[in-house]
Amino acid sequence: MNAPQLLQGIPFLAAQPARDGAHLVLFGCPFDSTISFRPGSRFGPQAIRAVSDVLETYCPVLDRDLEDVTFADVGDLPLPPGDSRAALNMVRHLAAEIHAGKQIPAGLGGEHLLTLPLVEAAIEAHPNLVVLQFDAHMDMREDYLGVELSHATVMRKICDIIGPQRILQVGPRSGTRAEFAAANRLGNLKTIRVTGAEIAEWIGDRPVYVTVDLDVLDPSVFPGTGTPEPGGVDFATLQIWIAALAGKQWVGWDVMELSPVYDPTQVSAVVAAKVVRTMILASLARN
Amino acid sequence: MNAPQLLQGIPFLAAQPARDGAHLVLFGCPFDSTISFRPGSRFGPQAIRAVSDVLETYCPVLDRDLEDVTFADVGDLPLPPGDSRAALNMVRHLAAEIHAGKQIPAGLGGEHLLTLPLVEAAIEAHPNLVVLQFDAHMDMREDYLGVELSHATVMRKICDIIGPQRILQVGPRSGTRAEFAAANRLGNLKTIRVTGAEIAEWIGDRPVYVTVDLDVLDPSVFPGTGTPEPGGVDFATLQIWIAALAGKQWVGWDVMELSPVYDPTQVSAVVAAKVVRTMILASLARN
Amino acid sequence: MNAPQLLQGIPFLAAQPARDGAHLVLFGCPFDSTISFRPGSRFGPQAIRAVSDVLETYCPVLDRDLEDVTFADVGDLPLPPGDSRAALNMVRHLAAEIHAGKQIPAGLGGEHLLTLPLVEAAIEAHPNLVVLQFDAHMDMREDYLGVELSHATVMRKICDIIGPQRILQVGPRSGTRAEFAAANRLGNLKTIRVTGAEIAEWIGDRPVYVTVDLDVLDPSVFPGTGTPEPGGVDFATLQIWIAALAGKQWVGWDVMELSPVYDPTQVSAVVAAKVVRTMILASLARN
Amino acid sequence: MNAPQLLQGIPFLAAQPARDGAHLVLFGCPFDSTISFRPGSRFGPQAIRAVSDVLETYCPVLDRDLEDVTFADVGDLPLPPGDSRAALNMVRHLAAEIHAGKQIPAGLGGEHLLTLPLVEAAIEAHPNLVVLQFDAHMDMREDYLGVELSHATVMRKICDIIGPQRILQVGPRSGTRAEFAAANRLGNLKTIRVTGAEIAEWIGDRPVYVTVDLDVLDPSVFPGTGTPEPGGVDFATLQIWIAALAGKQWVGWDVMELSPVYDPTQVSAVVAAKVVRTMILASLARN
Amino acid sequence: MNAPQLLQGIPFLAAQPARDGAHLVLFGCPFDSTISFRPGSRFGPQAIRAVSDVLETYCPVLDRDLEDVTFADVGDLPLPPGDSRAALNMVRHLAAEIHAGKQIPAGLGGEHLLTLPLVEAAIEAHPNLVVLQFDAHMDMREDYLGVELSHATVMRKICDIIGPQRILQVGPRSGTRAEFAAANRLGNLKTIRVTGAEIAEWIGDRPVYVTVDLDVLDPSVFPGTGTPEPGGVDFATLQIWIAALAGKQWVGWDVMELSPVYDPTQVSAVVAAKVVRTMILASLARN
Amino acid sequence: MNAPQLLQGIPFLAAQPARDGAHLVLFGCPFDSTISFRPGSRFGPQAIRAVSDVLETYCPVLDRDLEDVTFADVGDLPLPPGDSRAALNMVRHLAAEIHAGKQIPAGLGGEHLLTLPLVEAAIEAHPNLVVLQFDAHMDMREDYLGVELSHATVMRKICDIIGPQRILQVGPRSGTRAEFAAANRLGNLKTIRVTGAEIAEWIGDRPVYVTVDLDVLDPSVFPGTGTPEPGGVDFATLQIWIAALAGKQWVGWDVMELSPVYDPTQVSAVVAAKVVRTMILASLARN
């Protein structure tokens, strides 16, 4: 497979446009074909970049600045609407390339299904990684209306690869009785009352992949998403959770499920961009 | 009066379409003619049903599932715009019928005035009931611009029937000086800092009618309502309050004042649907 | 009945705030309780005034200027939501007062039902008047869900007073088969292909009351209304129709059914304001 | 393959809920996974039904009434997001069943790709049919980003089956130079200046399948669609085109590409519903 | 310079329209020409007034009523778009006049730059005042894209006059590293965890000017603003902070940066109006 | 003055990112500080580019393709909010540079005031040019609220330089009586009933600068603008007017006043992008 041409636009605030020399490589994954309720997260990556320059480069919570680190934003993959397998291959291929260059891949979604190839590529490079999932939903279904590759099954697919013990789910407040029973048995489910220190302790010094399904936030904070679920976390707490992971060995991350059309105030895009800024700074805290 | 034909649509998540055999009967009350600020709650019942299937049937807070209980959604009453007396009669008539069948009537609004005939029918069946009101407003005016039957007077009308001692108001943060003085004197006013246990204790083992004016929620959580009032409760707290009432003797309830047009994000409808799911499960906890 | 206190705000572009000395008196009728589909026209009068100063005072189509004429905008009547009879009385009372002062009353709606008391007051003062109705709908029903006083019955009520021969309906494209059959029999129905000259000829030198239900406009031009009906007239044509009536003996008029919340672009309000400007200038062309 | 369970809601205005005895069968096809620009047409069928009762049953243009004909609305197919092949199979299967019952299938979209299985089923039953396409776009691409089954390739797929001579395209104003050159060579392209009589003449007495991609309408009239294309037709003209086909031998039809979220005024849904009413009456003019 | 004619409309809830006899004078400052991200706060003053009558006059938090105090709302200054210097002069001139009458000026914005002339006029009258700033941003830049008079530089300009020791900044969560370092050194920066008592203690018995940039609120509570900044304070806390200042010697205040077009729910305007009500009652607690 | 750094993003459909070798150079002018009604056109250039790739490169009206011509899109000028003089200087400077390279400058607005420096630079290079203005407004005021450099005065400024005889105004339907009287005297005012041939004849073989204030379009077609004016032209007619100018000696052009926030349907941005495509192809018809 030839490398597809990425579509480049205004890069994320303070990012360089080319991969060379960067410690972290952002790229957009505009795809939403398996969304079950409200599609539109394909427009997430562009919306995040478009509002990113309303932010400052400095983060007072981490006391770090985007200008202290070196990272690239290489644009969006041209993912084909309606062809999940092709889309997943393209994402996995690019992530693998970035791992090969000893850089951290960071995907901007797009739907949560795209976390699957990102984690697969990360496992290839870091077989003993653990996965930290911030999410309102379990995403542990076997299939959705008969479709196996779906935003609703993504964590089940990952679980099938690395086992439930290496996944920590923070924030789920919606799922089937069976899903909750299983998760409670394993103890890998944390409500929004968990602290950053507890999360950091669970990770320990293992390499970690962090996936943020932005619907972990309460819909009052983040209405611009496909399946809003009332009862979520506020922004400040999510920011503190992420900040608590500065210094860990990050091996990849993603921020998924901004669907800007559902939030005419544009606030959801600003929230997503500020989460991305925090993720960049936390994941590069060792660099 | 002949029974009016109800307008049936996609029922609420997991509801049966016919009354027979159900322990609880949902019905919509699409009426908003006395709204003083922003009308539109007539579209509330339809909006709640339309988004309800984005929810799971299982509620982790109550650890109960809609599939464990038996309830019906019989559709919307054809309430005539502009004729409050006729509308109230139709609502009271249907509620009385449901009481006659030893079922719990549950109204989806629609404006808060419709709580009056619902409570009247409940008193007929359960004369010693108490009324629990979640609301941002007192609704204790004598009249509104000379109109006696109004969303702003509904609790005063109920108070005139059962007296203030049998009403508990949770969440009011807007009213006249006289209204607050009276309520404070009686002690039947609770701010949003009240706990579920305190509410449950006040009810004791008396039969209880629960009315939820959704504007008790903060407008950040629930902007889709006629008279948003800043300073309200968050979703998780409201859910916990309701969950604390599981096991009580519920004799009727309603969820009022979703006005979907004012919230283009659709989140208010999702919030309302999740409140309704919690109310169904809590009110049928004995069944 | 005491005269109610009107709520005064920023007057319509170039209007004086007080009635004395004016040839025409604008007032708002913020009422929408009998609307069958989408309520909200109660906010119409305020929205018209708020955007009116984006217009120039000069109208090139009529080659006349608001500064050449003397007219007042006395604010909004405090119409009680949910009490149609009281509302209609208040409107009729004010209109009659204005007629008594030899001024032309001009109502800004609000729902179309309010045309009934405006026409009743006009008939009192000018028994031989004719009524010209621009509208997408017949409004000739006997009742709506059993309610006799309704926006859907208003022209029937007027018809019952003055007979069908003294009403000309321009633009109706929605109604029952019976309504169309009756109108076609009488010949008082004109499609949007009618010319201003034809309308003017029908009026002749009879005193005329003109009611504009803004939904006569195509919804592409005017989406901000309760019951949009595709297939309507464009703005320029409506303006030309009205301009063709300059010089007639106007004895009252209204512009109804702007419901601004349904048009987030605000264009509907601007359209309504420009219609009002044209009506003012055309109705005062003799002054 | 077992017949899937359709999701039934409030039927389209005046439709019966069950197929038996109907001459025409409406069903919804909520699927939009291959949309290239703005997804969301999955919500089209529900939106059409929800506003349909704001219409009258009588159509003055055709002088016919929905109450004169017998038709059903059997609800929505549960099409799996992200799996085009499965979705197309389900649509074809249901359409074939309806043809088997000598009824006319009528699909409500949903994306335009779904016209492919609808036409395939129609060809099976009526091998000599012709296809009339109202559309802003050619939809004649070979593939879109490598995907062959796409809303952008649907007419090419149909063309591959019946040949270009049996397709008439009305309204296309967007395409590649090659697409326009080919169409002009064949003469099967008509601009929006075509008359209903010309279209009717082209059909002659051949059986006809009519597909309406609603983006044939100008975006001012119909903004609620995935790929709005300025320069389209107005509503009245489209209605007259369809009316001109009353009396033809209709063997199937569809109305596609309403994406309600992009039109907060709800007018696009009303327009779509009125198109559907006209299609029902025109296609059943022989019955 | 002649006094400009103010544009008067419906006054704020319970305000008198004329200055004479009032202890506090509200006026609107509709200007937003230096906004760097999203303009539109020029419509703030009108939006606040338009929704103010949905509030009660009584505030249960302060146990005070607008009807107990005497205040005026004199309308909006006609500030020229694009000419900052002229606009600032007009604001300063009016504020100085109000100070001359021993009244408290209270400005409704409009952009935050307008706080500069308001503070300048207050210093003229009360040279030893201190300034309390509620804000998400420092507003301490030297210039913005080369422009010195900007909403992003306003507090720097004030700081240059009275020195950093007489400014308390509550709520900033966005700024450059240098801005935060400087503020932390001086100790005049408080996060949203500060209490009303701490703020009141800092003021002591010094005369105080209070400026509220409404973006201090979390964007979930207040999305209708030019530069939303996630991680802010909730409404109840802001209200308590302001209430804690009742009894202080207020010498002027403003409420800035409502930009209503970005919040289609209208909730931001209601929030702003309730903040204004609280400010009026707190600032007149001595009267 | 040093050349400012332009902000580059995703270029307009089919444009090259660098100036070298291009016959035409697009650049964005994101500035709206003097707008009198609704600001926001600063977001116009980005919105046009963001939707441009929903268009095809081929234009069937002109039978020409963007891939046949060579043009660049060099990004946006960093114009300082609130400082009109600085902004105008930057625009004039860049346009002059482009003229120096024998390329055609093409500005994307932003507010109409920015046409002034674009025309000034064009006159420097082509002293005998004529100016063709498509616009709903005259823009011939002497000042606006005392501000001389304003979107409402821009054509007056140009008129002061080249005289009224060398300006043709097409589409104005709003202005003062004096403005219309003057224009009618000179004969340089055309209503929307003018033909492309008449416009082409007026130009003759003189070099022409074409300015499109998009509010010349009817607000139903183009609501996303600062001062919508009902009664405008439809899209197809505007496209034909522009197409009629293919082959003329274009020496510069602009497309102004898209303000995307006022059109949540995004259609206005698509319309603007299609106008830009037509302008590119018409102005390069000689190349």
PDB file of N, CA, C and O in Angstrom, chain E residues 128-134 165-170 190 194-211 241-252 279 282 286:
ATOM      1  N   ASN E 128      -8.137  56.795  45.570  1.00  0.00           N
ATOM      2  CA  ASN E 128      -7.540  55.676  46.304  1.00  0.00           C
ATOM      3  C   ASN E 128      -8.283  54.353  46.125  1.00  0.00           C
ATOM      4  O   ASN E 128      -8.165  53.455  46.957  1.00  0.00           O
ATOM      5  N   LEU E 129      -9.026  54.245  45.060  1.00  0.00           N
ATOM      6  CA  LEU E 129      -9.812  53.017  44.881  1.00  0.00           C
ATOM      7  C   LEU E 129      -8.927  51.802  44.620  1.00  0.00           C
ATOM      8  O   LEU E 129      -7.755  51.932  44.255  1.00  0.00           O
ATOM      9  N   VAL E 130      -9.492  50.640  44.807  1.00  0.00           N
ATOM     10  CA  VAL E 130      -8.870  49.392  44.354  1.00  0.00           C
ATOM     11  C   VAL E 130      -9.784  48.772  43.293  1.00  0.00           C
ATOM     12  O   VAL E 130     -10.966  49.117  43.198  1.00  0.00           O
ATOM     13  N   VAL E 131      -9.205  47.881  42.509  1.00  0.00           N
ATOM     14  CA  VAL E 131      -9.963  47.261  41.410  1.00  0.00           C
ATOM     15  C   VAL E 131     -10.014  45.753  41.607  1.00  0.00           C
ATOM     16  O   VAL E 131      -8.981  45.106  41.776  1.00  0.00           O
ATOM     17  N   LEU E 132     -11.209  45.246  41.595  1.00  0.00           N
ATOM     18  CA  LEU E 132     -11.424  43.798  41.687  1.00  0.00           C
ATOM     19  C   LEU E 132     -11.876  43.305  40.322  1.00  0.00           C
ATOM     20  O   LEU E 132     -12.868  43.810  39.780  1.00  0.00           O
ATOM     21  N   GLN E 133     -11.137  42.325  39.783  1.00  0.00           N
ATOM     22  CA  GLN E 133     -11.405  41.834  38.423  1.00  0.00           C
ATOM     23  C   GLN E 133     -11.774  40.353  38.463  1.00  0.00           C
ATOM     24  O   GLN E 133     -10.962  39.535  38.889  1.00  0.00           O
ATOM     25  N   PHE E 134     -12.980  40.029  38.035  1.00  0.00           N
ATOM     26  CA  PHE E 134     -13.333  38.621  37.808  1.00  0.00           C
ATOM     27  C   PHE E 134     -13.143  38.342  36.322  1.00  0.00           C
ATOM     28  O   PHE E 134     -13.764  39.004  35.481  1.00  0.00           O
ATOM     29  N   GLN E 165      -0.484  46.472  42.921  1.00  0.00           N
ATOM     30  CA  GLN E 165      -0.895  46.170  44.297  1.00  0.00           C
ATOM     31  C   GLN E 165      -2.361  46.485  44.556  1.00  0.00           C
ATOM     32  O   GLN E 165      -2.945  45.976  45.498  1.00  0.00           O
ATOM     33  N   ARG E 166      -2.919  47.335  43.728  1.00  0.00           N
ATOM     34  CA  ARG E 166      -4.314  47.727  43.956  1.00  0.00           C
ATOM     35  C   ARG E 166      -5.292  47.005  43.034  1.00  0.00           C
ATOM     36  O   ARG E 166      -6.429  47.434  42.888  1.00  0.00           O
ATOM     37  N   ILE E 167      -4.806  45.911  42.452  1.00  0.00           N
ATOM     38  CA  ILE E 167      -5.679  45.098  41.590  1.00  0.00           C
ATOM     39  C   ILE E 167      -5.714  43.677  42.146  1.00  0.00           C
ATOM     40  O   ILE E 167      -4.666  43.105  42.456  1.00  0.00           O
ATOM     41  N   LEU E 168      -6.910  43.106  42.264  1.00  0.00           N
ATOM     42  CA  LEU E 168      -7.030  41.691  42.605  1.00  0.00           C
ATOM     43  C   LEU E 168      -7.694  40.979  41.432  1.00  0.00           C
ATOM     44  O   LEU E 168      -8.783  41.370  40.996  1.00  0.00           O
ATOM     45  N   GLN E 169      -7.021  39.943  40.946  1.00  0.00           N
ATOM     46  CA  GLN E 169      -7.538  39.188  39.804  1.00  0.00           C
ATOM     47  C   GLN E 169      -8.053  37.842  40.287  1.00  0.00           C
ATOM     48  O   GLN E 169      -7.295  37.048  40.828  1.00  0.00           O
ATOM     49  N   VAL E 170      -9.332  37.594  40.057  1.00  0.00           N
ATOM     50  CA  VAL E 170      -9.946  36.343  40.504  1.00  0.00           C
ATOM     51  C   VAL E 170     -10.385  35.526  39.283  1.00  0.00           C
ATOM     52  O   VAL E 170     -11.177  36.019  38.471  1.00  0.00           O
ATOM     53  N   LYS E 190      -5.953  35.113  42.247  1.00  0.00           N
ATOM     54  CA  LYS E 190      -6.690  34.108  43.013  1.00  0.00           C
ATOM     55  C   LYS E 190      -7.369  33.146  42.050  1.00  0.00           C
ATOM     56  O   LYS E 190      -7.995  33.584  41.076  1.00  0.00           O
ATOM     57  N   VAL E 194     -10.957  30.614  45.683  1.00  0.00           N
ATOM     58  CA  VAL E 194     -10.992  31.685  46.679  1.00  0.00           C
ATOM     59  C   VAL E 194     -12.412  31.798  47.275  1.00  0.00           C
ATOM     60  O   VAL E 194     -13.389  31.440  46.615  1.00  0.00           O
ATOM     61  N   THR E 195     -12.509  32.302  48.507  1.00  0.00           N
ATOM     62  CA  THR E 195     -13.839  32.514  49.087  1.00  0.00           C
ATOM     63  C   THR E 195     -14.214  33.988  49.041  1.00  0.00           C
ATOM     64  O   THR E 195     -13.356  34.864  48.913  1.00  0.00           O
ATOM     65  N   GLY E 196     -15.519  34.230  49.150  1.00  0.00           N
ATOM     66  CA  GLY E 196     -15.990  35.600  49.199  1.00  0.00           C
ATOM     67  C   GLY E 196     -15.380  36.356  50.372  1.00  0.00           C
ATOM     68  O   GLY E 196     -15.047  37.543  50.257  1.00  0.00           O
ATOM     69  N   ALA E 197     -15.210  35.682  51.493  1.00  0.00           N
ATOM     70  CA  ALA E 197     -14.634  36.338  52.672  1.00  0.00           C
ATOM     71  C   ALA E 197     -13.205  36.796  52.395  1.00  0.00           C
ATOM     72  O   ALA E 197     -12.800  37.897  52.792  1.00  0.00           O
ATOM     73  N   GLU E 198     -12.431  35.977  51.710  1.00  0.00           N
ATOM     74  CA  GLU E 198     -11.060  36.380  51.383  1.00  0.00           C
ATOM     75  C   GLU E 198     -11.042  37.610  50.486  1.00  0.00           C
ATOM     76  O   GLU E 198     -10.219  38.516  50.658  1.00  0.00           O
ATOM     77  N   ILE E 199     -11.943  37.625  49.507  1.00  0.00           N
ATOM     78  CA  ILE E 199     -12.002  38.785  48.620  1.00  0.00           C
ATOM     79  C   ILE E 199     -12.395  40.023  49.419  1.00  0.00           C
ATOM     80  O   ILE E 199     -11.783  41.095  49.285  1.00  0.00           O
ATOM     81  N   ALA E 200     -13.407  39.868  50.256  1.00  0.00           N
ATOM     82  CA  ALA E 200     -13.886  41.003  51.055  1.00  0.00           C
ATOM     83  C   ALA E 200     -12.775  41.526  51.966  1.00  0.00           C
ATOM     84  O   ALA E 200     -12.611  42.738  52.143  1.00  0.00           O
ATOM     85  N   GLU E 201     -11.994  40.623  52.507  1.00  0.00           N
ATOM     86  CA  GLU E 201     -10.915  41.047  53.398  1.00  0.00           C
ATOM     87  C   GLU E 201      -9.858  41.842  52.639  1.00  0.00           C
ATOM     88  O   GLU E 201      -9.325  42.836  53.134  1.00  0.00           O
ATOM     89  N   TRP E 202      -9.546  41.380  51.405  1.00  0.00           N
ATOM     90  CA  TRP E 202      -8.545  42.106  50.610  1.00  0.00           C
ATOM     91  C   TRP E 202      -9.004  43.542  50.366  1.00  0.00           C
ATOM     92  O   TRP E 202      -8.223  44.483  50.430  1.00  0.00           O
ATOM     93  N   ILE E 203     -10.278  43.732  50.099  1.00  0.00           N
ATOM     94  CA  ILE E 203     -10.793  45.079  49.848  1.00  0.00           C
ATOM     95  C   ILE E 203     -10.753  45.927  51.115  1.00  0.00           C
ATOM     96  O   ILE E 203     -10.338  47.081  51.086  1.00  0.00           O
ATOM     97  N   GLY E 204     -11.120  45.332  52.217  1.00  0.00           N
ATOM     98  CA  GLY E 204     -11.182  46.094  53.463  1.00  0.00           C
ATOM     99  C   GLY E 204     -12.183  47.223  53.336  1.00  0.00           C
ATOM    100  O   GLY E 204     -13.262  47.036  52.788  1.00  0.00           O
ATOM    101  N   ASP E 205     -11.821  48.388  53.803  1.00  0.00           N
ATOM    102  CA  ASP E 205     -12.767  49.507  53.677  1.00  0.00           C
ATOM    103  C   ASP E 205     -12.335  50.498  52.606  1.00  0.00           C
ATOM    104  O   ASP E 205     -12.752  51.653  52.615  1.00  0.00           O
ATOM    105  N   ARG E 206     -11.543  50.009  51.666  1.00  0.00           N
ATOM    106  CA  ARG E 206     -11.163  50.876  50.546  1.00  0.00           C
ATOM    107  C   ARG E 206     -12.311  50.964  49.539  1.00  0.00           C
ATOM    108  O   ARG E 206     -13.065  50.018  49.357  1.00  0.00           O
ATOM    109  N   PRO E 207     -12.437  52.098  48.865  1.00  0.00           N
ATOM    110  CA  PRO E 207     -13.432  52.159  47.778  1.00  0.00           C
ATOM    111  C   PRO E 207     -13.039  51.163  46.697  1.00  0.00           C
ATOM    112  O   PRO E 207     -11.848  51.006  46.408  1.00  0.00           O
ATOM    113  N   VAL E 208     -14.037  50.533  46.114  1.00  0.00           N
ATOM    114  CA  VAL E 208     -13.723  49.458  45.178  1.00  0.00           C
ATOM    115  C   VAL E 208     -14.505  49.595  43.877  1.00  0.00           C
ATOM    116  O   VAL E 208     -15.692  49.944  43.876  1.00  0.00           O
ATOM    117  N   TYR E 209     -13.790  49.363  42.790  1.00  0.00           N
ATOM    118  CA  TYR E 209     -14.402  49.245  41.467  1.00  0.00           C
ATOM    119  C   TYR E 209     -14.384  47.767  41.119  1.00  0.00           C
ATOM    120  O   TYR E 209     -13.345  47.119  41.207  1.00  0.00           O
ATOM    121  N   VAL E 210     -15.528  47.224  40.707  1.00  0.00           N
ATOM    122  CA  VAL E 210     -15.621  45.789  40.398  1.00  0.00           C
ATOM    123  C   VAL E 210     -15.905  45.589  38.922  1.00  0.00           C
ATOM    124  O   VAL E 210     -16.919  46.084  38.408  1.00  0.00           O
ATOM    125  N   THR E 211     -15.013  44.883  38.244  1.00  0.00           N
ATOM    126  CA  THR E 211     -15.250  44.571  36.836  1.00  0.00           C
ATOM    127  C   THR E 211     -15.440  43.064  36.670  1.00  0.00           C
ATOM    128  O   THR E 211     -14.612  42.267  37.109  1.00  0.00           O
ATOM    129  N   TRP E 241     -19.641  35.158  45.653  1.00  0.00           N
ATOM    130  CA  TRP E 241     -18.544  36.132  45.709  1.00  0.00           C
ATOM    131  C   TRP E 241     -19.079  37.563  45.713  1.00  0.00           C
ATOM    132  O   TRP E 241     -18.644  38.399  46.489  1.00  0.00           O
ATOM    133  N   ILE E 242     -19.996  37.822  44.774  1.00  0.00           N
ATOM    134  CA  ILE E 242     -20.518  39.190  44.666  1.00  0.00           C
ATOM    135  C   ILE E 242     -21.314  39.556  45.920  1.00  0.00           C
ATOM    136  O   ILE E 242     -21.182  40.662  46.462  1.00  0.00           O
ATOM    137  N   ALA E 243     -22.121  38.611  46.388  1.00  0.00           N
ATOM    138  CA  ALA E 243     -22.934  38.877  47.580  1.00  0.00           C
ATOM    139  C   ALA E 243     -22.048  39.210  48.785  1.00  0.00           C
ATOM    140  O   ALA E 243     -22.429  40.000  49.652  1.00  0.00           O
ATOM    141  N   ALA E 244     -20.850  38.619  48.819  1.00  0.00           N
ATOM    142  CA  ALA E 244     -19.940  38.869  49.941  1.00  0.00           C
ATOM    143  C   ALA E 244     -19.443  40.306  49.976  1.00  0.00           C
ATOM    144  O   ALA E 244     -18.855  40.745  50.963  1.00  0.00           O
ATOM    145  N   LEU E 245     -19.673  41.033  48.878  1.00  0.00           N
ATOM    146  CA  LEU E 245     -19.192  42.412  48.804  1.00  0.00           C
ATOM    147  C   LEU E 245     -20.273  43.427  49.161  1.00  0.00           C
ATOM    148  O   LEU E 245     -20.036  44.638  49.098  1.00  0.00           O
ATOM    149  N   ALA E 246     -21.456  42.939  49.511  1.00  0.00           N
ATOM    150  CA  ALA E 246     -22.510  43.847  49.955  1.00  0.00           C
ATOM    151  C   ALA E 246     -22.014  44.574  51.201  1.00  0.00           C
ATOM    152  O   ALA E 246     -21.442  43.961  52.109  1.00  0.00           O
ATOM    153  N   GLY E 247     -22.197  45.861  51.233  1.00  0.00           N
ATOM    154  CA  GLY E 247     -21.739  46.641  52.371  1.00  0.00           C
ATOM    155  C   GLY E 247     -20.424  47.361  52.113  1.00  0.00           C
ATOM    156  O   GLY E 247     -20.060  48.295  52.827  1.00  0.00           O
ATOM    157  N   LYS E 248     -19.681  46.913  51.096  1.00  0.00           N
ATOM    158  CA  LYS E 248     -18.462  47.627  50.725  1.00  0.00           C
ATOM    159  C   LYS E 248     -18.817  48.968  50.090  1.00  0.00           C
ATOM    160  O   LYS E 248     -19.958  49.192  49.669  1.00  0.00           O
ATOM    161  N   GLN E 249     -17.782  49.819  49.968  1.00  0.00           N
ATOM    162  CA  GLN E 249     -17.994  51.109  49.299  1.00  0.00           C
ATOM    163  C   GLN E 249     -17.753  50.973  47.801  1.00  0.00           C
ATOM    164  O   GLN E 249     -16.656  51.197  47.311  1.00  0.00           O
ATOM    165  N   TRP E 250     -18.784  50.604  47.069  1.00  0.00           N
ATOM    166  CA  TRP E 250     -18.683  50.454  45.617  1.00  0.00           C
ATOM    167  C   TRP E 250     -18.638  51.837  44.967  1.00  0.00           C
ATOM    168  O   TRP E 250     -19.485  52.678  45.241  1.00  0.00           O
ATOM    169  N   VAL E 251     -17.705  52.051  44.040  1.00  0.00           N
ATOM    170  CA  VAL E 251     -17.634  53.354  43.367  1.00  0.00           C
ATOM    171  C   VAL E 251     -17.810  53.212  41.855  1.00  0.00           C
ATOM    172  O   VAL E 251     -17.622  54.179  41.106  1.00  0.00           O
ATOM    173  N   GLY E 252     -18.169  52.066  41.426  1.00  0.00           N
ATOM    174  CA  GLY E 252     -18.397  51.836  39.994  1.00  0.00           C
ATOM    175  C   GLY E 252     -18.269  50.357  39.721  1.00  0.00           C
ATOM    176  O   GLY E 252     -17.631  49.625  40.486  1.00  0.00           O
ATOM    177  N   MET E 279     -25.295  42.416  41.245  1.00  0.00           N
ATOM    178  CA  MET E 279     -24.389  43.560  41.360  1.00  0.00           C
ATOM    179  C   MET E 279     -25.148  44.807  41.825  1.00  0.00           C
ATOM    180  O   MET E 279     -24.658  45.564  42.667  1.00  0.00           O
ATOM    181  N   ALA E 282     -25.953  44.304  45.552  1.00  0.00           N
ATOM    182  CA  ALA E 282     -24.759  44.328  46.410  1.00  0.00           C
ATOM    183  C   ALA E 282     -24.164  45.726  46.480  1.00  0.00           C
ATOM    184  O   ALA E 282     -23.733  46.188  47.542  1.00  0.00           O
ATOM    185  N   ARG E 286     -25.615  49.660  50.930  1.00  0.00           N
ATOM    186  CA  ARG E 286     -25.509  50.734  51.922  1.00  0.00           C
ATOM    187  C   ARG E 286     -26.630  51.750  51.770  1.00  0.00           C
ATOM    188  O   ARG E 286     -26.808  52.595  52.661  1.00  0.00           O
TER     189      ARG E 286
END
